[in-house]
Amino acid sequence: DADVTQTPRNRITKTGKRIMLECSQTKGHDRMYWYRQDPGLGLQLIYYSFDVKDINKGEISDGYSVSRQAQAKFSLSLESAIPNQTALYFCATSQGADTQYFGPGTRLTVL
Amino acid sequence: AQKVTQAQTEISVVEKEDVTLDCVYETRDTTYYLFWYKQPPSGELVFLIRRNSFDEQNEISGRYSWNFQKSTSSFNFTITASQVVDSAVYFCALSDWAGTALIFGKGTTLSVSS
């Protein structure tokens, strides 16, 4: 089984809808991250969490919120989706400042 | 501010050719980490290597090798005898000593034809 899983893997939604992307890990890592990838660009950090009680904004947090329900679970919410949030979303985990390992990604389309 | 530049947007080679992917970074930190990730057509991100700023030794892993030069702020990646399976987008990334976030370059798309 994969160490970092993301659900759903693909999602099509409409403008204004609330949507949640979920991430789970079995690696036992303390840190979790959400990134966004747009075509032709690298990944940009949305939010990160160093532990269950620590959540921090990344460089592009506007329009997003997160919840760290447990050490192994980190979810990303779009309160009111808009078309320019159409992107590939990645969850990542790390143990401390060590290497970040990524989930398989969620492809989100907002119509 | 930290920045990673991958000037090569796309590279096309024929199988068995050697290819070097360039990465130039900017940081004011004395301690930092550099990474390479591979994103094959299937879309996942695969970790390839992590280097800390105090270790300038070149690294070789099979057909892959990495050249880290602090003097030129570069961390280049060479694939020897490229194969079709090497076709992917390759990202160079940088993090600070605390590992707060990865700063990614825009990626280099490598196409290897048979």
Short mmCIF file of C-alpha atoms in Angstrom, two decimals:
data_model
loop_
_atom_site.label_atom_id
_atom_site.label_comp_id
_atom_site.label_asym_id
_atom_site.label_seq_id
_atom_site.Cartn_x
_atom_site.Cartn_y
_atom_site.Cartn_z
CA ASP A 1 0.00 0.00 0.00
CA ALA A 2 1.08 3.55 -0.71
CA ASP A 3 2.60 5.47 2.19
CA VAL A 4 0.83 8.71 1.27
CA THR A 5 -2.68 8.53 -0.14
CA GLN A 6 -4.92 11.24 -1.48
CA THR A 7 -8.65 11.15 -2.07
CA PRO A 8 -10.25 11.77 -4.44
CA ARG A 9 -7.74 11.30 -7.26
CA ASN A 10 -9.87 13.26 -9.68
CA ARG A 11 -12.68 15.69 -9.04
CA ILE A 12 -14.81 17.92 -11.21
CA THR A 13 -16.86 20.55 -9.44
CA LYS A 14 -18.71 23.76 -10.16
CA THR A 15 -17.90 27.32 -9.25
CA GLY A 16 -19.05 28.18 -5.74
CA LYS A 17 -19.08 24.63 -4.41
CA ARG A 18 -17.24 23.63 -1.26
CA ILE A 19 -14.80 20.81 -1.75
CA MET A 20 -12.45 18.88 0.49
CA LEU A 21 -9.32 17.01 -0.51
CA GLU A 22 -7.99 14.46 1.92
CA CYS A 23 -4.52 13.16 2.63
CA SER A 24 -3.50 10.23 4.80
CA GLN A 25 -0.06 8.84 5.56
CA THR A 26 1.27 5.68 7.12
CA LYS A 27 4.87 6.85 7.27
CA GLY A 28 4.56 8.13 10.84
CA HIS A 29 5.88 11.53 9.79
CA ASP A 30 5.16 14.58 11.90
CA ARG A 31 4.97 17.17 9.13
CA MET A 32 2.43 17.43 6.34
CA TYR A 33 2.10 19.85 3.44
CA TRP A 34 -0.28 20.84 0.66
CA TYR A 35 1.08 22.04 -2.66
CA ARG A 36 -0.54 23.12 -5.88
CA GLN A 37 0.86 22.56 -9.39
CA ASP A 38 -0.27 24.55 -12.39
CA PRO A 39 0.71 23.57 -15.94
CA GLY A 40 4.23 24.68 -16.81
CA LEU A 41 4.94 25.78 -13.27
CA GLY A 42 6.58 24.18 -10.34
CA LEU A 43 4.76 23.43 -7.14
CA GLN A 44 3.67 26.16 -4.77
CA LEU A 45 3.03 25.70 -1.06
CA ILE A 46 -0.52 26.29 0.16
CA TYR A 47 -0.36 25.25 3.84
CA TYR A 48 1.88 23.22 6.07
CA SER A 49 1.61 21.63 9.50
CA PHE A 50 4.50 20.64 11.74
CA ASP A 51 2.22 18.79 14.14
CA VAL A 52 -1.46 18.47 14.98
CA LYS A 53 -1.58 21.81 16.79
CA ASP A 54 0.62 23.72 14.37
CA ILE A 55 -0.74 24.97 11.04
CA ASN A 56 0.86 27.63 8.91
CA LYS A 57 0.05 29.46 5.70
CA GLY A 58 2.20 28.99 2.65
CA GLU A 59 2.71 31.38 -0.22
CA ILE A 60 -0.71 30.88 -1.84
CA SER A 61 -3.17 30.21 1.00
CA ASP A 62 -5.93 32.62 -0.05
CA GLY A 63 -9.14 30.74 -0.85
CA TYR A 64 -8.02 27.60 0.99
CA SER A 65 -8.26 26.23 4.53
CA VAL A 66 -6.86 23.11 6.15
CA SER A 67 -7.48 20.79 9.05
CA ARG A 68 -5.01 18.43 10.72
CA GLN A 69 -7.38 15.88 12.21
CA ALA A 70 -4.64 13.58 13.43
CA GLN A 71 -0.94 13.13 12.90
CA ALA A 72 -1.72 10.97 9.89
CA LYS A 73 -4.46 13.09 8.31
CA PHE A 74 -4.36 16.52 6.71
CA SER A 75 -7.25 17.84 4.64
CA LEU A 76 -7.48 20.81 2.31
CA SER A 77 -10.74 22.68 1.75
CA LEU A 78 -11.82 25.09 -0.93
CA GLU A 79 -14.69 27.00 0.68
CA SER A 80 -16.06 28.36 -2.58
CA ALA A 81 -14.26 26.93 -5.58
CA ILE A 82 -13.38 29.16 -8.52
CA PRO A 83 -12.08 28.19 -11.99
CA ASN A 84 -8.53 29.43 -11.36
CA GLN A 85 -8.25 26.85 -8.60
CA THR A 86 -8.21 24.19 -11.31
CA ALA A 87 -4.88 22.46 -10.74
CA LEU A 88 -3.07 19.35 -9.58
CA TYR A 89 -2.90 19.21 -5.78
CA PHE A 90 -0.22 17.30 -3.91
CA CYS A 91 0.06 16.32 -0.30
CA ALA A 92 3.52 15.67 1.11
CA THR A 93 4.94 14.44 4.39
CA SER A 94 8.32 14.61 6.10
CA GLN A 95 9.91 13.68 9.37
CA GLY A 96 11.24 16.96 10.66
CA ALA A 97 13.31 18.79 8.08
CA ASP A 98 14.05 15.58 6.21
CA THR A 99 12.99 14.78 2.67
CA GLN A 100 9.38 15.42 1.68
CA TYR A 101 7.55 12.50 0.11
CA PHE A 102 4.57 13.18 -2.07
CA GLY A 103 1.20 11.56 -2.55
CA PRO A 104 -0.11 10.65 -6.01
CA GLY A 105 -1.91 13.96 -6.48
CA THR A 106 -5.53 15.04 -6.93
CA ARG A 107 -6.57 16.55 -10.24
CA LEU A 108 -9.23 19.18 -9.55
CA THR A 109 -11.28 20.87 -12.24
CA VAL A 110 -13.56 23.77 -11.36
CA LEU A 111 -16.10 24.57 -14.05
CA ALA B 1 14.36 35.32 -0.88
CA GLN B 2 14.95 31.83 -2.14
CA LYS B 3 14.65 31.03 -5.82
CA VAL B 4 15.31 28.11 -8.13
CA THR B 5 15.83 28.55 -11.85
CA GLN B 6 15.68 25.76 -14.39
CA ALA B 7 16.44 27.59 -17.60
CA GLN B 8 15.84 24.60 -19.86
CA THR B 9 12.11 24.29 -20.42
CA GLU B 10 12.27 21.28 -22.74
CA ILE B 11 15.02 18.94 -23.88
CA SER B 12 14.74 16.26 -26.53
CA VAL B 13 17.34 13.55 -26.96
CA VAL B 14 17.65 10.21 -28.65
CA GLU B 15 18.09 7.09 -26.57
CA LYS B 16 21.63 6.46 -25.31
CA GLU B 17 22.56 10.12 -25.41
CA ASP B 18 23.82 11.75 -22.23
CA VAL B 19 21.82 14.73 -21.02
CA THR B 20 22.41 17.34 -18.33
CA LEU B 21 19.62 19.24 -16.63
CA ASP B 22 20.66 22.57 -15.17
CA CYS B 23 19.57 24.04 -11.85
CA VAL B 24 20.66 27.37 -10.40
CA TYR B 25 19.51 28.49 -6.99
CA GLU B 26 19.52 31.62 -4.86
CA THR B 27 19.51 31.72 -1.09
CA ARG B 28 21.03 33.79 1.69
CA ASP B 29 21.09 30.84 4.07
CA THR B 30 24.36 29.11 4.84
CA THR B 31 22.56 25.86 5.61
CA TYR B 32 20.09 24.61 3.05
CA TYR B 33 19.06 21.52 1.15
CA LEU B 34 18.76 20.82 -2.55
CA PHE B 35 16.58 18.20 -4.17
CA TRP B 36 15.69 16.66 -7.48
CA TYR B 37 12.28 15.12 -8.13
CA LYS B 38 11.00 13.29 -11.19
CA GLN B 39 7.43 13.57 -12.44
CA PRO B 40 6.71 10.88 -15.07
CA PRO B 41 3.70 11.12 -17.38
CA SER B 42 1.60 9.32 -14.76
CA GLY B 43 1.87 12.45 -12.63
CA GLU B 44 3.34 11.36 -9.31
CA LEU B 45 6.41 13.04 -7.86
CA VAL B 46 9.33 10.73 -7.25
CA PHE B 47 12.17 11.77 -4.97
CA LEU B 48 15.62 11.32 -6.53
CA ILE B 49 18.19 12.99 -4.32
CA ARG B 50 18.73 15.32 -1.36
CA ARG B 51 21.93 17.25 -0.78
CA ASN B 52 22.87 19.51 2.09
CA SER B 53 24.85 22.69 1.58
CA PHE B 54 27.92 21.34 3.36
CA ASP B 55 28.34 18.35 1.14
CA GLU B 56 29.74 19.25 -2.27
CA GLN B 57 30.74 15.74 -3.20
CA ASN B 58 29.33 14.62 -6.48
CA GLU B 59 26.87 11.77 -6.29
CA ILE B 60 26.40 8.90 -8.69
CA SER B 61 23.53 6.44 -8.64
CA GLY B 62 23.48 4.11 -11.59
CA ARG B 63 22.97 6.20 -14.71
CA TYR B 64 22.22 9.31 -12.65
CA SER B 65 24.81 11.74 -11.35
CA TRP B 66 24.63 15.09 -9.66
CA ASN B 67 27.14 17.94 -9.62
CA PHE B 68 26.80 20.43 -6.76
CA GLN B 69 28.90 23.59 -6.98
CA LYS B 70 28.37 26.24 -4.31
CA SER B 71 30.69 28.65 -6.14
CA THR B 72 28.22 28.88 -9.00
CA SER B 73 25.08 28.07 -6.96
CA SER B 74 24.32 25.17 -9.22
CA PHE B 75 23.09 21.63 -8.72
CA ASN B 76 23.07 19.95 -12.10
CA PHE B 77 21.71 16.50 -12.91
CA THR B 78 23.15 14.26 -15.60
CA ILE B 79 21.55 11.15 -17.05
CA THR B 80 24.02 8.91 -18.82
CA ALA B 81 22.85 6.71 -21.69
CA SER B 82 19.30 8.01 -21.52
CA GLN B 83 16.36 5.66 -21.95
CA VAL B 84 12.77 6.19 -23.02
CA VAL B 85 11.68 5.58 -19.43
CA ASP B 86 13.62 8.68 -18.42
CA SER B 87 11.04 10.82 -20.22
CA ALA B 88 9.51 12.99 -17.52
CA VAL B 89 9.45 16.44 -16.01
CA TYR B 90 12.35 16.95 -13.63
CA PHE B 91 12.14 19.46 -10.82
CA CYS B 92 14.96 20.98 -8.83
CA ALA B 93 13.96 22.28 -5.38
CA LEU B 94 15.48 24.12 -2.44
CA SER B 95 14.58 24.21 1.24
CA ASP B 96 15.95 26.15 4.18
CA TRP B 97 17.62 24.51 7.17
CA ALA B 98 14.27 24.13 8.94
CA GLY B 99 12.69 22.32 6.01
CA THR B 100 9.75 24.68 6.11
CA ALA B 101 8.88 24.42 2.46
CA LEU B 102 10.28 23.34 -0.84
CA ILE B 103 10.89 26.08 -3.38
CA PHE B 104 10.57 24.48 -6.79
CA GLY B 105 11.93 25.45 -10.15
CA LYS B 106 9.49 25.37 -13.05
CA GLY B 107 10.80 22.06 -14.23
CA THR B 108 12.52 20.68 -17.32
CA THR B 109 10.59 18.37 -19.59
CA LEU B 110 12.86 15.65 -20.92
CA SER B 111 11.74 13.65 -23.93
CA VAL B 112 13.79 10.61 -24.88
CA SER B 113 12.95 9.02 -28.21
CA SER B 114 13.96 5.59 -29.41
#
